[in-house]
mmCIF file with all atom_site columns, C-alpha atoms in Angstrom:
data_model
loop_
_atom_site.group_PDB
_atom_site.id
_atom_site.type_symbol
_atom_site.label_atom_id
_atom_site.label_alt_id
_atom_site.label_comp_id
_atom_site.label_asym_id
_atom_site.label_entity_id
_atom_site.label_seq_id
_atom_site.pdbx_PDB_ins_code
_atom_site.Cartn_x
_atom_site.Cartn_y
_atom_site.Cartn_z
_atom_site.occupancy
_atom_site.B_iso_or_equiv
_atom_site.pdbx_formal_charge
_atom_site.auth_seq_id
_atom_site.auth_comp_id
_atom_site.auth_asym_id
_atom_site.auth_atom_id
_atom_site.pdbx_PDB_model_num
ATOM 1   C CA . UNK N 1 1   ? 85.168  108.732 108.492 1.00 70.00 ? 13  UNK N CA 1
ATOM 2   C CA . UNK N 1 2   ? 85.407  104.983 107.927 1.00 78.00 ? 14  UNK N CA 1
ATOM 3   C CA . UNK N 1 3   ? 89.066  105.268 106.931 1.00 75.00 ? 15  UNK N CA 1
ATOM 4   C CA . UNK N 1 4   ? 89.963  106.996 110.160 1.00 79.00 ? 16  UNK N CA 1
ATOM 5   C CA . UNK N 1 5   ? 87.968  104.505 112.222 1.00 86.00 ? 17  UNK N CA 1
ATOM 6   C CA . UNK N 1 6   ? 89.658  101.601 110.408 1.00 82.00 ? 18  UNK N CA 1
ATOM 7   C CA . UNK N 1 7   ? 93.123  102.976 111.188 1.00 82.00 ? 19  UNK N CA 1
ATOM 8   C CA . UNK N 1 8   ? 92.209  103.718 114.810 1.00 87.00 ? 20  UNK N CA 1
ATOM 9   C CA . UNK N 1 9   ? 90.710  100.240 115.240 1.00 89.00 ? 21  UNK N CA 1
ATOM 10  C CA . UNK N 1 10  ? 93.746  98.635  113.617 1.00 84.00 ? 22  UNK N CA 1
ATOM 11  C CA . UNK N 1 11  ? 95.971  100.600 116.005 1.00 87.00 ? 23  UNK N CA 1
ATOM 12  C CA . UNK N 1 12  ? 93.913  99.534  119.028 1.00 90.00 ? 24  UNK N CA 1
ATOM 13  C CA . UNK N 1 13  ? 94.040  95.876  117.992 1.00 89.00 ? 25  UNK N CA 1
ATOM 14  C CA . UNK N 1 14  ? 97.736  95.667  117.178 1.00 86.00 ? 26  UNK N CA 1
ATOM 15  C CA . UNK N 1 15  ? 99.152  98.538  119.197 1.00 88.00 ? 27  UNK N CA 1
ATOM 16  C CA . UNK N 1 16  ? 100.658 101.789 117.970 1.00 87.00 ? 28  UNK N CA 1
ATOM 17  C CA . UNK N 1 17  ? 104.208 100.437 117.634 1.00 86.00 ? 29  UNK N CA 1
ATOM 18  C CA . UNK N 1 18  ? 103.152 97.422  115.551 1.00 84.00 ? 30  UNK N CA 1
ATOM 19  C CA . UNK N 1 19  ? 100.868 99.558  113.413 1.00 83.00 ? 31  UNK N CA 1
ATOM 20  C CA . UNK N 1 20  ? 103.749 101.892 112.588 1.00 82.00 ? 32  UNK N CA 1
ATOM 21  C CA . UNK N 1 21  ? 105.971 98.883  111.914 1.00 80.00 ? 33  UNK N CA 1
ATOM 22  C CA . UNK N 1 22  ? 103.331 97.303  109.656 1.00 77.00 ? 34  UNK N CA 1
ATOM 23  C CA . UNK N 1 23  ? 103.049 100.442 107.541 1.00 77.00 ? 35  UNK N CA 1
ATOM 24  C CA . UNK N 1 24  ? 106.848 100.691 107.394 1.00 72.00 ? 36  UNK N CA 1
ATOM 25  C CA . UNK N 1 25  ? 107.336 103.853 109.426 1.00 74.00 ? 37  UNK N CA 1
ATOM 26  C CA . UNK N 1 26  ? 109.586 102.444 112.174 1.00 74.00 ? 38  UNK N CA 1
ATOM 27  C CA . UNK N 1 27  ? 111.149 99.322  113.639 1.00 70.00 ? 39  UNK N CA 1
ATOM 28  C CA . UNK N 1 28  ? 113.806 96.801  112.778 1.00 73.00 ? 40  UNK N CA 1
ATOM 29  C CA . UNK N 1 29  ? 114.035 95.705  109.159 1.00 71.00 ? 41  UNK N CA 1
ATOM 30  C CA . UNK N 1 30  ? 112.154 98.830  108.134 1.00 72.00 ? 42  UNK N CA 1
ATOM 31  C CA . UNK N 1 31  ? 113.896 98.943  104.764 1.00 75.00 ? 43  UNK N CA 1
ATOM 32  C CA . UNK N 1 32  ? 113.004 95.337  103.875 1.00 75.00 ? 44  UNK N CA 1
ATOM 33  C CA . UNK N 1 33  ? 109.405 95.814  105.003 1.00 72.00 ? 45  UNK N CA 1
ATOM 34  C CA . UNK N 1 34  ? 109.121 99.009  102.962 1.00 73.00 ? 46  UNK N CA 1
ATOM 35  C CA . UNK N 1 35  ? 110.580 97.296  99.875  1.00 76.00 ? 47  UNK N CA 1
ATOM 36  C CA . UNK N 1 36  ? 108.000 94.493  100.113 1.00 77.00 ? 48  UNK N CA 1
ATOM 37  C CA . UNK N 1 37  ? 104.975 96.699  100.797 1.00 78.00 ? 49  UNK N CA 1
ATOM 38  C CA . UNK N 1 38  ? 105.711 100.074 99.209  1.00 83.00 ? 50  UNK N CA 1
ATOM 39  C CA . UNK N 1 39  ? 103.087 99.716  96.475  1.00 85.00 ? 51  UNK N CA 1
ATOM 40  C CA . UNK N 1 40  ? 100.352 98.818  98.953  1.00 85.00 ? 52  UNK N CA 1
ATOM 41  C CA . UNK N 1 41  ? 101.366 101.454 101.491 1.00 82.00 ? 53  UNK N CA 1
ATOM 42  C CA . UNK N 1 42  ? 101.467 104.301 98.973  1.00 88.00 ? 54  UNK N CA 1
ATOM 43  C CA . UNK N 1 43  ? 98.201  103.371 97.263  1.00 90.00 ? 55  UNK N CA 1
ATOM 44  C CA . UNK N 1 44  ? 96.396  102.777 100.568 1.00 86.00 ? 56  UNK N CA 1
ATOM 45  C CA . UNK N 1 45  ? 97.434  106.139 102.029 1.00 86.00 ? 57  UNK N CA 1
ATOM 46  C CA . UNK N 1 46  ? 96.977  107.830 98.649  1.00 91.00 ? 58  UNK N CA 1
ATOM 47  C CA . UNK N 1 47  ? 93.435  106.470 98.438  1.00 90.00 ? 59  UNK N CA 1
ATOM 48  C CA . UNK N 1 48  ? 92.646  107.783 101.918 1.00 87.00 ? 60  UNK N CA 1
ATOM 49  C CA . UNK N 1 49  ? 94.033  111.181 100.935 1.00 90.00 ? 61  UNK N CA 1
ATOM 50  C CA . UNK N 1 50  ? 91.955  111.195 97.724  1.00 92.00 ? 62  UNK N CA 1
ATOM 51  C CA . UNK N 1 51  ? 88.762  110.352 99.628  1.00 89.00 ? 63  UNK N CA 1
ATOM 52  C CA . UNK N 1 52  ? 89.468  113.128 102.134 1.00 87.00 ? 64  UNK N CA 1
ATOM 53  C CA . UNK N 1 53  ? 90.266  115.564 99.290  1.00 91.00 ? 65  UNK N CA 1
ATOM 54  C CA . UNK N 1 54  ? 86.925  115.148 97.571  1.00 90.00 ? 66  UNK N CA 1
ATOM 55  C CA . UNK N 1 55  ? 87.606  112.330 95.087  1.00 90.00 ? 67  UNK N CA 1
ATOM 56  C CA . UNK N 1 56  ? 85.659  109.568 96.849  1.00 90.00 ? 68  UNK N CA 1
ATOM 57  C CA . UNK N 1 57  ? 85.011  107.101 94.009  1.00 92.00 ? 69  UNK N CA 1
ATOM 58  C CA . UNK N 1 58  ? 88.502  107.135 92.533  1.00 93.00 ? 70  UNK N CA 1
ATOM 59  C CA . UNK N 1 59  ? 90.029  107.228 96.018  1.00 91.00 ? 71  UNK N CA 1
ATOM 60  C CA . UNK N 1 60  ? 88.065  104.147 97.101  1.00 91.00 ? 72  UNK N CA 1
ATOM 61  C CA . UNK N 1 61  ? 89.360  102.158 94.113  1.00 93.00 ? 73  UNK N CA 1
ATOM 62  C CA . UNK N 1 62  ? 92.953  103.219 94.805  1.00 92.00 ? 74  UNK N CA 1
ATOM 63  C CA . UNK N 1 63  ? 92.524  102.462 98.497  1.00 89.00 ? 75  UNK N CA 1
ATOM 64  C CA . UNK N 1 64  ? 91.033  99.035  97.708  1.00 89.00 ? 76  UNK N CA 1
ATOM 65  C CA . UNK N 1 65  ? 94.033  98.212  95.528  1.00 90.00 ? 77  UNK N CA 1
ATOM 66  C CA . UNK N 1 66  ? 96.343  99.198  98.389  1.00 88.00 ? 78  UNK N CA 1
ATOM 67  C CA . UNK N 1 67  ? 94.290  97.185  100.875 1.00 85.00 ? 79  UNK N CA 1
ATOM 68  C CA . UNK N 1 68  ? 94.571  94.063  98.705  1.00 85.00 ? 80  UNK N CA 1
ATOM 69  C CA . UNK N 1 69  ? 98.331  94.568  98.371  1.00 85.00 ? 81  UNK N CA 1
ATOM 70  C CA . UNK N 1 70  ? 98.817  95.093  102.107 1.00 82.00 ? 82  UNK N CA 1
ATOM 71  C CA . UNK N 1 71  ? 96.460  92.477  103.532 1.00 80.00 ? 83  UNK N CA 1
ATOM 72  C CA . UNK N 1 72  ? 96.273  89.954  100.673 1.00 79.00 ? 84  UNK N CA 1
ATOM 73  C CA . UNK N 1 73  ? 98.502  87.464  102.458 1.00 78.00 ? 85  UNK N CA 1
ATOM 74  C CA . UNK N 1 74  ? 95.870  87.151  105.223 1.00 80.00 ? 86  UNK N CA 1
ATOM 75  C CA . UNK N 1 75  ? 93.096  85.918  102.911 1.00 81.00 ? 87  UNK N CA 1
ATOM 76  C CA . UNK N 1 76  ? 94.101  82.217  102.982 1.00 83.00 ? 88  UNK N CA 1
ATOM 77  C CA . UNK N 1 77  ? 94.198  82.379  106.797 1.00 84.00 ? 89  UNK N CA 1
ATOM 78  C CA . UNK N 1 78  ? 90.736  83.954  106.932 1.00 82.00 ? 90  UNK N CA 1
ATOM 79  C CA . UNK N 1 79  ? 89.450  81.363  104.463 1.00 84.00 ? 91  UNK N CA 1
ATOM 80  C CA . UNK N 1 80  ? 90.774  78.536  106.622 1.00 85.00 ? 92  UNK N CA 1
ATOM 81  C CA . UNK N 1 81  ? 89.032  80.037  109.662 1.00 87.00 ? 93  UNK N CA 1
ATOM 82  C CA . UNK N 1 82  ? 85.740  80.474  107.772 1.00 86.00 ? 94  UNK N CA 1
ATOM 83  C CA . UNK N 1 83  ? 85.851  76.852  106.633 1.00 87.00 ? 95  UNK N CA 1
ATOM 84  C CA . UNK N 1 84  ? 85.953  75.741  110.262 1.00 89.00 ? 96  UNK N CA 1
ATOM 85  C CA . UNK N 1 85  ? 82.642  77.497  111.051 1.00 88.00 ? 97  UNK N CA 1
ATOM 86  C CA . UNK N 1 86  ? 79.480  75.345  111.052 1.00 89.00 ? 98  UNK N CA 1
ATOM 87  C CA . UNK N 1 87  ? 77.260  76.762  108.282 1.00 89.00 ? 99  UNK N CA 1
ATOM 88  C CA . UNK N 1 88  ? 79.704  78.890  106.319 1.00 86.00 ? 100 UNK N CA 1
ATOM 89  C CA . UNK N 1 89  ? 82.277  76.086  106.283 1.00 87.00 ? 101 UNK N CA 1
ATOM 90  C CA . UNK N 1 90  ? 79.785  73.627  104.828 1.00 88.00 ? 102 UNK N CA 1
ATOM 91  C CA . UNK N 1 91  ? 79.025  76.055  102.005 1.00 89.00 ? 103 UNK N CA 1
ATOM 92  C CA . UNK N 1 92  ? 82.701  76.905  101.376 1.00 87.00 ? 104 UNK N CA 1
ATOM 93  C CA . UNK N 1 93  ? 83.659  73.221  101.225 1.00 87.00 ? 105 UNK N CA 1
ATOM 94  C CA . UNK N 1 94  ? 81.236  72.428  98.386  1.00 87.00 ? 106 UNK N CA 1
ATOM 95  C CA . UNK N 1 95  ? 83.302  71.319  95.363  1.00 88.00 ? 107 UNK N CA 1
ATOM 96  C CA . UNK N 1 96  ? 82.360  74.155  92.984  1.00 87.00 ? 108 UNK N CA 1
ATOM 97  C CA . UNK N 1 97  ? 82.493  76.873  95.644  1.00 86.00 ? 109 UNK N CA 1
ATOM 98  C CA . UNK N 1 98  ? 85.731  75.510  97.113  1.00 86.00 ? 110 UNK N CA 1
ATOM 99  C CA . UNK N 1 99  ? 87.532  75.666  93.759  1.00 86.00 ? 111 UNK N CA 1
ATOM 100 C CA . UNK N 1 100 ? 86.366  79.221  93.052  1.00 85.00 ? 112 UNK N CA 1
ATOM 101 C CA . UNK N 1 101 ? 87.169  80.516  96.542  1.00 84.00 ? 113 UNK N CA 1
ATOM 102 C CA . UNK N 1 102 ? 90.610  78.901  96.486  1.00 82.00 ? 114 UNK N CA 1
ATOM 103 C CA . UNK N 1 103 ? 91.430  80.667  93.223  1.00 81.00 ? 115 UNK N CA 1
ATOM 104 C CA . UNK N 1 104 ? 90.285  84.028  94.597  1.00 76.00 ? 116 UNK N CA 1
ATOM 105 C CA . UNK N 1 105 ? 92.206  83.558  97.863  1.00 74.00 ? 117 UNK N CA 1
ATOM 106 C CA . UNK N 1 106 ? 95.342  82.467  96.041  1.00 72.00 ? 118 UNK N CA 1
ATOM 107 C CA . UNK N 1 107 ? 95.496  78.940  97.454  1.00 65.00 ? 119 UNK N CA 1
ATOM 108 C CA . UNK N 1 108 ? 96.460  75.969  95.334  1.00 55.00 ? 120 UNK N CA 1
ATOM 109 C CA . UNK N 1 109 ? 93.564  73.743  94.349  1.00 48.00 ? 121 UNK N CA 1
ATOM 110 C CA . UNK N 1 110 ? 95.113  70.587  95.808  1.00 50.00 ? 122 UNK N CA 1
ATOM 111 C CA . UNK N 1 111 ? 95.532  71.930  99.354  1.00 48.00 ? 123 UNK N CA 1
ATOM 112 C CA . UNK N 1 112 ? 93.766  70.026  102.085 1.00 49.00 ? 124 UNK N CA 1
ATOM 113 C CA . UNK N 1 113 ? 91.799  71.828  104.803 1.00 47.00 ? 125 UNK N CA 1
#
């Protein structure tokens, strides 16, 4: 149920055309987009199919791997936004936490925020 609601919400936020373009099903440069994201697209949709088919635990792990591959490039942007918030930003900018979060998000340790 959550998978379907996620896809419907994603479609409402970005629009149907952009959703189909994001997942590589239509649009200009479809081949290049598919070549960059094929691993994430297949594992994400495969995980959804596995969850719907009765393999929920294994399907969630496969879907999570696909989600990280598809949306991983957004994590530094989200981290930058979170660091601008009053209480969360103070915590995320602590030296120990900042180093650990930067490694997880894939940012270089000498980047300035």
